[in-house]
Coordinates of C-alpha atoms in Angstrom, one line a residue:
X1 CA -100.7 25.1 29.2
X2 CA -98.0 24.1 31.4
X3 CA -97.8 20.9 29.9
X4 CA -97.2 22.2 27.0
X5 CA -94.9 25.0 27.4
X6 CA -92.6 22.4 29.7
X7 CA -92.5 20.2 26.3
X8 CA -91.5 22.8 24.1
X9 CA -88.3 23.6 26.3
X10 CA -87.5 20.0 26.8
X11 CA -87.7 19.2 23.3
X12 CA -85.8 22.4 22.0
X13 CA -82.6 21.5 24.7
X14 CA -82.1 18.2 23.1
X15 CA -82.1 19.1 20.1
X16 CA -79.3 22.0 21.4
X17 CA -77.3 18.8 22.3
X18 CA -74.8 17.7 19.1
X19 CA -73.8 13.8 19.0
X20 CA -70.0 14.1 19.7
X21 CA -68.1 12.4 16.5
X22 CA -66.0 9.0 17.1
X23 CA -62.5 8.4 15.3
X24 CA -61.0 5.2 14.4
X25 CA -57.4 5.2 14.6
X26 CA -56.0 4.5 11.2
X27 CA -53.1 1.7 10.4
X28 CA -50.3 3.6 9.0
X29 CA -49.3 1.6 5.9
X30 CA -46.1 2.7 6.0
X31 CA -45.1 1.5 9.9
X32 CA -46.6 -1.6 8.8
X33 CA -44.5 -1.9 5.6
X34 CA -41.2 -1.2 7.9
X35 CA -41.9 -3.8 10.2
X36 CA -42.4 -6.0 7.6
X37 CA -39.0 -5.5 6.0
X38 CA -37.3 -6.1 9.1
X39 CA -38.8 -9.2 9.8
X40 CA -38.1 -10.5 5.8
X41 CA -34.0 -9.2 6.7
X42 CA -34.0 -12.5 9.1
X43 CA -35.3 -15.0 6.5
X44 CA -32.3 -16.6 3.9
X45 CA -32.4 -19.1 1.5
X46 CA -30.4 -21.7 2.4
X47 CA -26.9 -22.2 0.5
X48 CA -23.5 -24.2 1.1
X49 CA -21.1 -22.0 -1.3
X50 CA -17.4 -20.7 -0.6
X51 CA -17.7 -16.9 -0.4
X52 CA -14.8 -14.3 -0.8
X53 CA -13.9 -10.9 1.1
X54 CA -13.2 -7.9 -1.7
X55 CA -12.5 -6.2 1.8
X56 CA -12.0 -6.0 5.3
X57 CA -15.1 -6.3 6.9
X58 CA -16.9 -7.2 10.4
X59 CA -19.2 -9.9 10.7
X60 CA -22.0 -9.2 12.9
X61 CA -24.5 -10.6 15.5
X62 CA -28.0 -9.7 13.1
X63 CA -27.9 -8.8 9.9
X64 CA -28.6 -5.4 9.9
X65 CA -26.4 -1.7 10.4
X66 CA -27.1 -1.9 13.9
X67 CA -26.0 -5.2 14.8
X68 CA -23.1 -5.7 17.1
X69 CA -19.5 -6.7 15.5
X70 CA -18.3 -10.0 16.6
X71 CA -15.6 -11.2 14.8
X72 CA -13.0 -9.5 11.8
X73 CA -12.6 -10.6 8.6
X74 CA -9.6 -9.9 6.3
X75 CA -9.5 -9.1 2.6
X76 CA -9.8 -12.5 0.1
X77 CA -10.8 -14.3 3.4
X78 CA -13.0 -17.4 2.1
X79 CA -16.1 -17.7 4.3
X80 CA -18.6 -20.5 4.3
X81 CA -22.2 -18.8 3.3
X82 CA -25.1 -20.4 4.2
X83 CA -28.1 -18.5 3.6
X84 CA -29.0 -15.8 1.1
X85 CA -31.9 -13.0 0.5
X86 CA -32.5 -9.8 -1.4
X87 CA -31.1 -7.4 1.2
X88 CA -28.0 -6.2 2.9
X89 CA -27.0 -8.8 5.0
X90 CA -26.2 -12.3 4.4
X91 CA -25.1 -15.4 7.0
X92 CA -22.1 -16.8 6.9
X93 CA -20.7 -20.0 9.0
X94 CA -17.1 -19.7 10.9
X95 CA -16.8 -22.6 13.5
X96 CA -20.2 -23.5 13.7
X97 CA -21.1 -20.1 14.4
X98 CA -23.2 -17.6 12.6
X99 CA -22.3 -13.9 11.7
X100 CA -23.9 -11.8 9.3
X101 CA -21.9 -10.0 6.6
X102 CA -22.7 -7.3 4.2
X103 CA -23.3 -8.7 0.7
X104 CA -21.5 -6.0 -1.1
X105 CA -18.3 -7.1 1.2
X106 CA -17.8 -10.4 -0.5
X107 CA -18.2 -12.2 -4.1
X108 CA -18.7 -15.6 -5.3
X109 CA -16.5 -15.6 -8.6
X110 CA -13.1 -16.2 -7.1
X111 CA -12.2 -15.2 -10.7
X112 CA -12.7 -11.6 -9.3
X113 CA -10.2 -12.1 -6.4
X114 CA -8.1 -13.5 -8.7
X115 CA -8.3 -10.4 -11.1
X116 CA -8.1 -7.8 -7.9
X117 CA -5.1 -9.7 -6.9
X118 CA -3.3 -9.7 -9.9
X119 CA -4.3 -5.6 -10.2
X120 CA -2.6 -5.1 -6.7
X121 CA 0.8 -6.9 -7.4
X122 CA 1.0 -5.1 -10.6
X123 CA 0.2 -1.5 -8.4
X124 CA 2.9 -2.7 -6.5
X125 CA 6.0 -3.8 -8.9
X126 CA 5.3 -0.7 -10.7
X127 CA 5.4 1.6 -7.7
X128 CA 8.6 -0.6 -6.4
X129 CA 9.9 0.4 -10.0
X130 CA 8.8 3.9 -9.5
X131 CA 11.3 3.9 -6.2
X132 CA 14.2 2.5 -7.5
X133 CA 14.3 4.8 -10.3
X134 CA 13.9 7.7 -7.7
X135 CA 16.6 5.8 -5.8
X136 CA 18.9 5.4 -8.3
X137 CA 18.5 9.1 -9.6
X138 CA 19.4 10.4 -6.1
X139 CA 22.0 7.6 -6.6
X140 CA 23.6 9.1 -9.3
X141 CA 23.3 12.8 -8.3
X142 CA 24.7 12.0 -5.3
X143 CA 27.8 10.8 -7.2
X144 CA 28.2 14.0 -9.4
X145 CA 31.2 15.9 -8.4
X146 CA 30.0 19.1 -10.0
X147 CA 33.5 18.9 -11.9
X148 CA 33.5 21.2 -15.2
X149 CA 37.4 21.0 -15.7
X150 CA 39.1 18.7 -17.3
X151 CA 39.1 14.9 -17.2
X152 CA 41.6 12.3 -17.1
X153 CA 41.5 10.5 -20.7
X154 CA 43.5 7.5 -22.4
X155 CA 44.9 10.7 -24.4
X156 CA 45.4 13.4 -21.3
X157 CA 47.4 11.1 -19.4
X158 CA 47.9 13.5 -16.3
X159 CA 45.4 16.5 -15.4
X160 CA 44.7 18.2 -12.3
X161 CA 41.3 17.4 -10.8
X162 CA 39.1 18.5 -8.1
X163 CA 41.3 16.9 -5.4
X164 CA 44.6 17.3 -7.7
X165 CA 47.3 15.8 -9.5
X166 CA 45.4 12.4 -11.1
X167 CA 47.1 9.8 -13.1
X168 CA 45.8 6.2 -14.6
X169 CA 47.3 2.8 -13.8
X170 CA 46.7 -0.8 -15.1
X171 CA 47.5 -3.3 -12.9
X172 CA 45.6 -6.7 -11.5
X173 CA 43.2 -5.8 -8.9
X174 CA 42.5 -9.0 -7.1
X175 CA 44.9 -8.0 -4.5
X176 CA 43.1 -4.5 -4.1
X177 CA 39.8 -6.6 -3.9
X178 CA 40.8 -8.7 -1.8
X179 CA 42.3 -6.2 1.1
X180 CA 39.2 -4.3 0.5
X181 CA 37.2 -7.4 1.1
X182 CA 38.6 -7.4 4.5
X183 CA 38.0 -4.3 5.6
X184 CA 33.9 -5.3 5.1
X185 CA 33.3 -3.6 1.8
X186 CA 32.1 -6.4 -0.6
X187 CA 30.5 -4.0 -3.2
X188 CA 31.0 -5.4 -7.0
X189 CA 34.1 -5.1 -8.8
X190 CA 33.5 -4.3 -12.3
X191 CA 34.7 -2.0 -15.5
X192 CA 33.0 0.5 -16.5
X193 CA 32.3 1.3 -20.2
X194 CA 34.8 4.2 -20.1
X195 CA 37.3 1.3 -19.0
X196 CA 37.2 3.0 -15.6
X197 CA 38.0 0.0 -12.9
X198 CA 35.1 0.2 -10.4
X199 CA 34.3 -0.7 -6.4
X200 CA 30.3 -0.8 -6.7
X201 CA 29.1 3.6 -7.5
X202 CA 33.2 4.3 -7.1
X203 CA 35.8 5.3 -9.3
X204 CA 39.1 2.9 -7.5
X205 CA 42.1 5.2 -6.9
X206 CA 44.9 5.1 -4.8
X207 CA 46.1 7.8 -2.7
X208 CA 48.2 8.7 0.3
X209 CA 46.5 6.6 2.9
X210 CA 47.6 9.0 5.9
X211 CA 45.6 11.8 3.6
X212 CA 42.6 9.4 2.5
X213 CA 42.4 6.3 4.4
X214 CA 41.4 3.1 2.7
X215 CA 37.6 3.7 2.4
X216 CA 37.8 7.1 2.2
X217 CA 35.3 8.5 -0.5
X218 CA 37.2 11.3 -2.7
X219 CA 36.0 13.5 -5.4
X220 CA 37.8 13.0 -9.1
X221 CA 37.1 14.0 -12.6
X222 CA 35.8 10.9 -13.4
X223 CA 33.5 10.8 -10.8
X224 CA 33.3 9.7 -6.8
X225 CA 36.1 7.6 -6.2
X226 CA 36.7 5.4 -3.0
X227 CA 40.7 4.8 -1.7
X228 CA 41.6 1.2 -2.8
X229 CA 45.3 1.5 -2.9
X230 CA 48.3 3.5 -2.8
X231 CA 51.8 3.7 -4.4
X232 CA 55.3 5.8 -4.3
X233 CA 53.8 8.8 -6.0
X234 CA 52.3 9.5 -2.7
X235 CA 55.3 10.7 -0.9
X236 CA 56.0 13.1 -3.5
X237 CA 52.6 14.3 -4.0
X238 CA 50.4 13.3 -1.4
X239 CA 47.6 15.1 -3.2
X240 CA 47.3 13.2 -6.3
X241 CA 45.5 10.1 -6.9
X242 CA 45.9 7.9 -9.6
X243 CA 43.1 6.4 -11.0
X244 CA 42.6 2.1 -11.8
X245 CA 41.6 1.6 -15.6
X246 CA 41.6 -0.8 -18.1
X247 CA 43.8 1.6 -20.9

């Protein structure tokens, strides 16, 4: 009886005991897959073509974002590539040393520097075009006299302008030139549609030089005017300025 009863509590505690459950650690496919790409990044195809920079870039010491930058590279800079693959990075030669340059950085049809270069000059002439007109317009404003009285004509042989009395003359001006000359101005001499004799932007007058030294930029009714010259009318009127033409 005790035989039996011992038994029956001996058999009914083992089968109280569960058999614990065992896990295998699983291979995550995607770890894998990463490691995997990394290792194919250092793998090229071997090539010996002349690459081009569409930029400035940095070449660097693996060829992936994290790699260190060792050496600079300027815009349509032509780099010897030796080894290609499908992904970011390829390898590029520069004194028998290797660096690793982002593919989008560079091209192989020199046709497209070409075409990038040409884009950039004409950027450039048209914006140096754009200045000089924006130049020239503060050029011109800049030689307004604001004047709205009268102005000195073939016809209106004497007016009074915004400095004064103003008269015409016609005489050679090489000798004006010339003194002009030497005092450092060597702006164009020239003749203006109007027949107005010019000094570069000015109108040439003479004046009383103790009033408006040679040089000396004066407002007429013709426009800005620089001092060229002078003449007897001065002593008598040391406020009038008589104007060079061709009439």
């Amino acid at each position: 009886m005790m035989k039996q009863l011992f038994a029956s509590i001996l058999l009914g505690g083992l089968s109280a005991i569960s058999t614990p459950e065992i896990t295998l650690n699983k291979v995550h496919a995607p770890i894998y897959e990463q490691a995997n790409l990394r290792f194919e990044k250092y793998f090229f195809e071997p090539t010996q073509e002349t690459a081009y920079l569409i930029e400035d870039a940095k070449g660097k010491d693996i060829p992936e974002e994290s790699g260190i930058d060792q050496i600079s590279f300027s815009k349509y800079d032509a780099v010897e590539l030796s080894g290609i693959n499908n992904y970011d990075y390829w390898k590029v030669e520069v004194d028998g040393k290797t660096y690793y340059l982002e593919q989008d950085s560079i091209t192989l049809d020199e046709e497209v520097i070409q075409d990038m270069k040409e884009q950039e000059e004409a950027k450039r002439k048209a914006e140096e075009a754009e200045r000089q007109a924006q130049e020239e317009a503060k050029r011109q404003e800049q030689l307004k006299t604001n004047w709205n009285g009268p102005v000195l004509s073939p016809s209106a042989g004497t007016i009074v302008g915004p400095s004064g009395k103003e008269t015409y003359y016609n005489l050679p001006m090489e000798g004006v030139v010339s003194i002009m000359r030497g005092m450092g101005n060597n702006d164009p001499y020239w003749v203006r549609e109007d027949g107005v004799k010019m000094l570069g932007d000015y109108v040439m007058v003479a004046a009383h030089l103790g009033l408006h030294p040679r040089g000396s930029i004066v407002d007429s009714s013709l426009g800005k005017a620089i001092v060229c010259d002078t003449g007897g009318f001065a002593h008598s009127n040391p406020n009038q300025l008589d104007i060079a033409t061709a009439w």
